[in-house]
């Protein structure tokens, strides 16, 4: 569940979204401090039963002050996974376009990089037999990072804000279709689609 998160037994944890603010660059060789705290716990009832939404805030700072602030929205639910709903449209065209094929190696490496030991990302037998998923689940944070990497590759100015939310599951073996482009003077819209057109992650950024 995470070292200091609220004790919520018998619930599955899902990463629902996040928001990041980049106040200043992190300099190589500097000493930084990372502070985390639970800032909100909300109980909600929806079509899939009772949910608990936990918002965690992290701040990274050095002697100059705040460098990066991040808020993560984590959803805890006791409802079983729902079968993937097919998309209703084709993947749209966009100024920026990339395709990423997912496989077991990609998921394992990202789990190791982020110290994520949840077996739904690397143990197929556990993911399908114990958790009820149709296959290995692609990390929502990995998909969001791929959106951010597309922004870094194409934008001419660095981001000052980046936000995302997960909207549909992706499973290993699927191709992530990344699309993005400017939506206003300082704004960028990005999205990750499944091959059937369903939006898996949608993201927004401000550059400056």
PDB file of N, CA, C and O in Angstrom, residues 151-182:
ATOM      1  N   UNK A 151       6.284  14.886 -25.089  1.00  0.00           N
ATOM      2  CA  UNK A 151       6.314  16.335 -24.901  1.00  0.00           C
ATOM      3  C   UNK A 151       7.750  16.846 -24.918  1.00  0.00           C
ATOM      4  O   UNK A 151       8.066  17.842 -25.585  1.00  0.00           O
ATOM      5  N   UNK A 152       8.640  16.167 -24.196  1.00  0.00           N
ATOM      6  CA  UNK A 152      10.039  16.592 -24.134  1.00  0.00           C
ATOM      7  C   UNK A 152      10.699  16.539 -25.509  1.00  0.00           C
ATOM      8  O   UNK A 152      11.536  17.392 -25.846  1.00  0.00           O
ATOM      9  N   UNK A 153      10.314  15.553 -26.318  1.00  0.00           N
ATOM     10  CA  UNK A 153      10.932  15.387 -27.632  1.00  0.00           C
ATOM     11  C   UNK A 153      10.476  16.439 -28.638  1.00  0.00           C
ATOM     12  O   UNK A 153      11.236  16.818 -29.530  1.00  0.00           O
ATOM     13  N   UNK A 154       9.232  16.915 -28.497  1.00  0.00           N
ATOM     14  CA  UNK A 154       8.660  17.772 -29.535  1.00  0.00           C
ATOM     15  C   UNK A 154       8.511  19.235 -29.135  1.00  0.00           C
ATOM     16  O   UNK A 154       8.554  20.113 -30.006  1.00  0.00           O
ATOM     17  N   UNK A 155       8.305  19.514 -27.863  1.00  0.00           N
ATOM     18  CA  UNK A 155       8.079  20.900 -27.449  1.00  0.00           C
ATOM     19  C   UNK A 155       9.379  21.692 -27.518  1.00  0.00           C
ATOM     20  O   UNK A 155      10.465  21.164 -27.264  1.00  0.00           O
ATOM     21  N   UNK A 156       9.268  22.956 -27.859  1.00  0.00           N
ATOM     22  CA  UNK A 156      10.454  23.812 -27.959  1.00  0.00           C
ATOM     23  C   UNK A 156      10.771  24.514 -26.644  1.00  0.00           C
ATOM     24  O   UNK A 156      11.829  25.131 -26.519  1.00  0.00           O
ATOM     25  N   UNK A 157       9.862  24.424 -25.672  1.00  0.00           N
ATOM     26  CA  UNK A 157      10.086  25.017 -24.354  1.00  0.00           C
ATOM     27  C   UNK A 157       9.810  23.973 -23.282  1.00  0.00           C
ATOM     28  O   UNK A 157       8.975  23.091 -23.478  1.00  0.00           O
ATOM     29  N   UNK A 158      10.486  24.055 -22.145  1.00  0.00           N
ATOM     30  CA  UNK A 158      10.292  23.045 -21.096  1.00  0.00           C
ATOM     31  C   UNK A 158       8.940  23.209 -20.412  1.00  0.00           C
ATOM     32  O   UNK A 158       8.381  24.314 -20.362  1.00  0.00           O
ATOM     33  N   UNK A 159       8.397  22.122 -19.862  1.00  0.00           N
ATOM     34  CA  UNK A 159       7.108  22.220 -19.175  1.00  0.00           C
ATOM     35  C   UNK A 159       7.247  22.883 -17.810  1.00  0.00           C
ATOM     36  O   UNK A 159       8.256  22.711 -17.116  1.00  0.00           O
ATOM     37  N   UNK A 160       6.240  23.637 -17.434  1.00  0.00           N
ATOM     38  CA  UNK A 160       6.147  24.167 -16.076  1.00  0.00           C
ATOM     39  C   UNK A 160       5.089  23.416 -15.270  1.00  0.00           C
ATOM     40  O   UNK A 160       5.154  23.387 -14.044  1.00  0.00           O
ATOM     41  N   UNK A 161       4.131  22.812 -15.972  1.00  0.00           N
ATOM     42  CA  UNK A 161       3.102  21.993 -15.323  1.00  0.00           C
ATOM     43  C   UNK A 161       2.788  20.795 -16.214  1.00  0.00           C
ATOM     44  O   UNK A 161       2.828  20.898 -17.440  1.00  0.00           O
ATOM     45  N   UNK A 162       2.452  19.684 -15.562  1.00  0.00           N
ATOM     46  CA  UNK A 162       2.051  18.475 -16.281  1.00  0.00           C
ATOM     47  C   UNK A 162       1.035  17.741 -15.424  1.00  0.00           C
ATOM     48  O   UNK A 162       1.259  17.529 -14.228  1.00  0.00           O
ATOM     49  N   UNK A 163      -0.096  17.376 -16.017  1.00  0.00           N
ATOM     50  CA  UNK A 163      -1.124  16.638 -15.285  1.00  0.00           C
ATOM     51  C   UNK A 163      -1.643  15.512 -16.167  1.00  0.00           C
ATOM     52  O   UNK A 163      -1.602  15.597 -17.401  1.00  0.00           O
ATOM     53  N   UNK A 164      -2.129  14.456 -15.529  1.00  0.00           N
ATOM     54  CA  UNK A 164      -2.657  13.328 -16.293  1.00  0.00           C
ATOM     55  C   UNK A 164      -3.684  12.581 -15.461  1.00  0.00           C
ATOM     56  O   UNK A 164      -3.720  12.683 -14.231  1.00  0.00           O
ATOM     57  N   UNK A 165      -4.521  11.812 -16.147  1.00  0.00           N
ATOM     58  CA  UNK A 165      -5.427  10.893 -15.471  1.00  0.00           C
ATOM     59  C   UNK A 165      -5.594   9.650 -16.326  1.00  0.00           C
ATOM     60  O   UNK A 165      -5.581   9.719 -17.567  1.00  0.00           O
ATOM     61  N   UNK A 166      -5.726   8.514 -15.659  1.00  0.00           N
ATOM     62  CA  UNK A 166      -5.909   7.250 -16.357  1.00  0.00           C
ATOM     63  C   UNK A 166      -7.401   7.025 -16.575  1.00  0.00           C
ATOM     64  O   UNK A 166      -8.215   7.272 -15.682  1.00  0.00           O
ATOM     65  N   UNK A 167      -7.757   6.543 -17.762  1.00  0.00           N
ATOM     66  CA  UNK A 167      -9.171   6.401 -18.108  1.00  0.00           C
ATOM     67  C   UNK A 167      -9.543   4.999 -18.586  1.00  0.00           C
ATOM     68  O   UNK A 167     -10.723   4.657 -18.607  1.00  0.00           O
ATOM     69  N   UNK A 168      -8.571   4.190 -18.990  1.00  0.00           N
ATOM     70  CA  UNK A 168      -8.852   2.828 -19.447  1.00  0.00           C
ATOM     71  C   UNK A 168      -7.589   1.994 -19.281  1.00  0.00           C
ATOM     72  O   UNK A 168      -6.478   2.515 -19.399  1.00  0.00           O
ATOM     73  N   UNK A 169      -7.735   0.691 -19.013  1.00  0.00           N
ATOM     74  CA  UNK A 169      -6.546  -0.144 -18.797  1.00  0.00           C
ATOM     75  C   UNK A 169      -5.839  -0.496 -20.101  1.00  0.00           C
ATOM     76  O   UNK A 169      -6.449  -0.563 -21.169  1.00  0.00           O
ATOM     77  N   UNK A 170      -4.540  -0.720 -19.976  1.00  0.00           N
ATOM     78  CA  UNK A 170      -3.714  -1.253 -21.053  1.00  0.00           C
ATOM     79  C   UNK A 170      -3.072  -2.538 -20.551  1.00  0.00           C
ATOM     80  O   UNK A 170      -2.651  -2.615 -19.391  1.00  0.00           O
ATOM     81  N   UNK A 171      -2.984  -3.536 -21.428  1.00  0.00           N
ATOM     82  CA  UNK A 171      -2.396  -4.812 -21.038  1.00  0.00           C
ATOM     83  C   UNK A 171      -1.204  -5.132 -21.934  1.00  0.00           C
ATOM     84  O   UNK A 171      -1.106  -4.657 -23.072  1.00  0.00           O
ATOM     85  N   UNK A 172      -0.289  -5.918 -21.386  1.00  0.00           N
ATOM     86  CA  UNK A 172       0.942  -6.233 -22.092  1.00  0.00           C
ATOM     87  C   UNK A 172       0.633  -6.852 -23.455  1.00  0.00           C
ATOM     88  O   UNK A 172      -0.316  -7.619 -23.607  1.00  0.00           O
ATOM     89  N   UNK A 173       1.411  -6.463 -24.450  1.00  0.00           N
ATOM     90  CA  UNK A 173       1.184  -6.914 -25.813  1.00  0.00           C
ATOM     91  C   UNK A 173       0.435  -5.908 -26.656  1.00  0.00           C
ATOM     92  O   UNK A 173       0.463  -5.995 -27.889  1.00  0.00           O
ATOM     93  N   UNK A 174      -0.240  -4.951 -26.005  1.00  0.00           N
ATOM     94  CA  UNK A 174      -0.940  -3.906 -26.746  1.00  0.00           C
ATOM     95  C   UNK A 174       0.048  -2.814 -27.162  1.00  0.00           C
ATOM     96  O   UNK A 174       1.051  -2.569 -26.486  1.00  0.00           O
ATOM     97  N   UNK A 175      -0.262  -2.150 -28.258  1.00  0.00           N
ATOM     98  CA  UNK A 175       0.535  -1.021 -28.715  1.00  0.00           C
ATOM     99  C   UNK A 175      -0.066   0.268 -28.173  1.00  0.00           C
ATOM    100  O   UNK A 175      -1.269   0.499 -28.300  1.00  0.00           O
ATOM    101  N   UNK A 176       0.766   1.084 -27.545  1.00  0.00           N
ATOM    102  CA  UNK A 176       0.320   2.386 -27.050  1.00  0.00           C
ATOM    103  C   UNK A 176       0.482   3.397 -28.178  1.00  0.00           C
ATOM    104  O   UNK A 176       1.581   3.607 -28.690  1.00  0.00           O
ATOM    105  N   UNK A 177      -0.625   3.999 -28.575  1.00  0.00           N
ATOM    106  CA  UNK A 177      -0.607   5.015 -29.623  1.00  0.00           C
ATOM    107  C   UNK A 177      -0.597   6.391 -28.954  1.00  0.00           C
ATOM    108  O   UNK A 177      -1.589   6.810 -28.369  1.00  0.00           O
ATOM    109  N   UNK A 178       0.536   7.074 -29.025  1.00  0.00           N
ATOM    110  CA  UNK A 178       0.682   8.391 -28.406  1.00  0.00           C
ATOM    111  C   UNK A 178       0.340   9.476 -29.417  1.00  0.00           C
ATOM    112  O   UNK A 178       0.783   9.430 -30.569  1.00  0.00           O
ATOM    113  N   UNK A 179      -0.453  10.438 -28.974  1.00  0.00           N
ATOM    114  CA  UNK A 179      -0.820  11.569 -29.816  1.00  0.00           C
ATOM    115  C   UNK A 179      -0.707  12.849 -28.993  1.00  0.00           C
ATOM    116  O   UNK A 179      -0.955  12.849 -27.784  1.00  0.00           O
ATOM    117  N   UNK A 180      -0.348  13.948 -29.645  1.00  0.00           N
ATOM    118  CA  UNK A 180      -0.242  15.197 -28.913  1.00  0.00           C
ATOM    119  C   UNK A 180       0.016  16.368 -29.830  1.00  0.00           C
ATOM    120  O   UNK A 180       0.236  16.217 -31.036  1.00  0.00           O
ATOM    121  N   UNK A 181      -0.013  17.546 -29.223  1.00  0.00           N
ATOM    122  CA  UNK A 181       0.261  18.761 -29.963  1.00  0.00           C
ATOM    123  C   UNK A 181      -0.228  19.973 -29.198  1.00  0.00           C
ATOM    124  O   UNK A 181      -0.965  19.851 -28.209  1.00  0.00           O
ATOM    125  N   UNK A 182       0.182  21.164 -29.620  1.00  0.00           N
ATOM    126  CA  UNK A 182      -0.263  22.391 -28.950  1.00  0.00           C
ATOM    127  C   UNK A 182      -1.773  22.555 -29.052  1.00  0.00           C
ATOM    128  O   UNK A 182      -2.369  22.298 -30.097  1.00  0.00           O
TER     129      UNK A 182
END
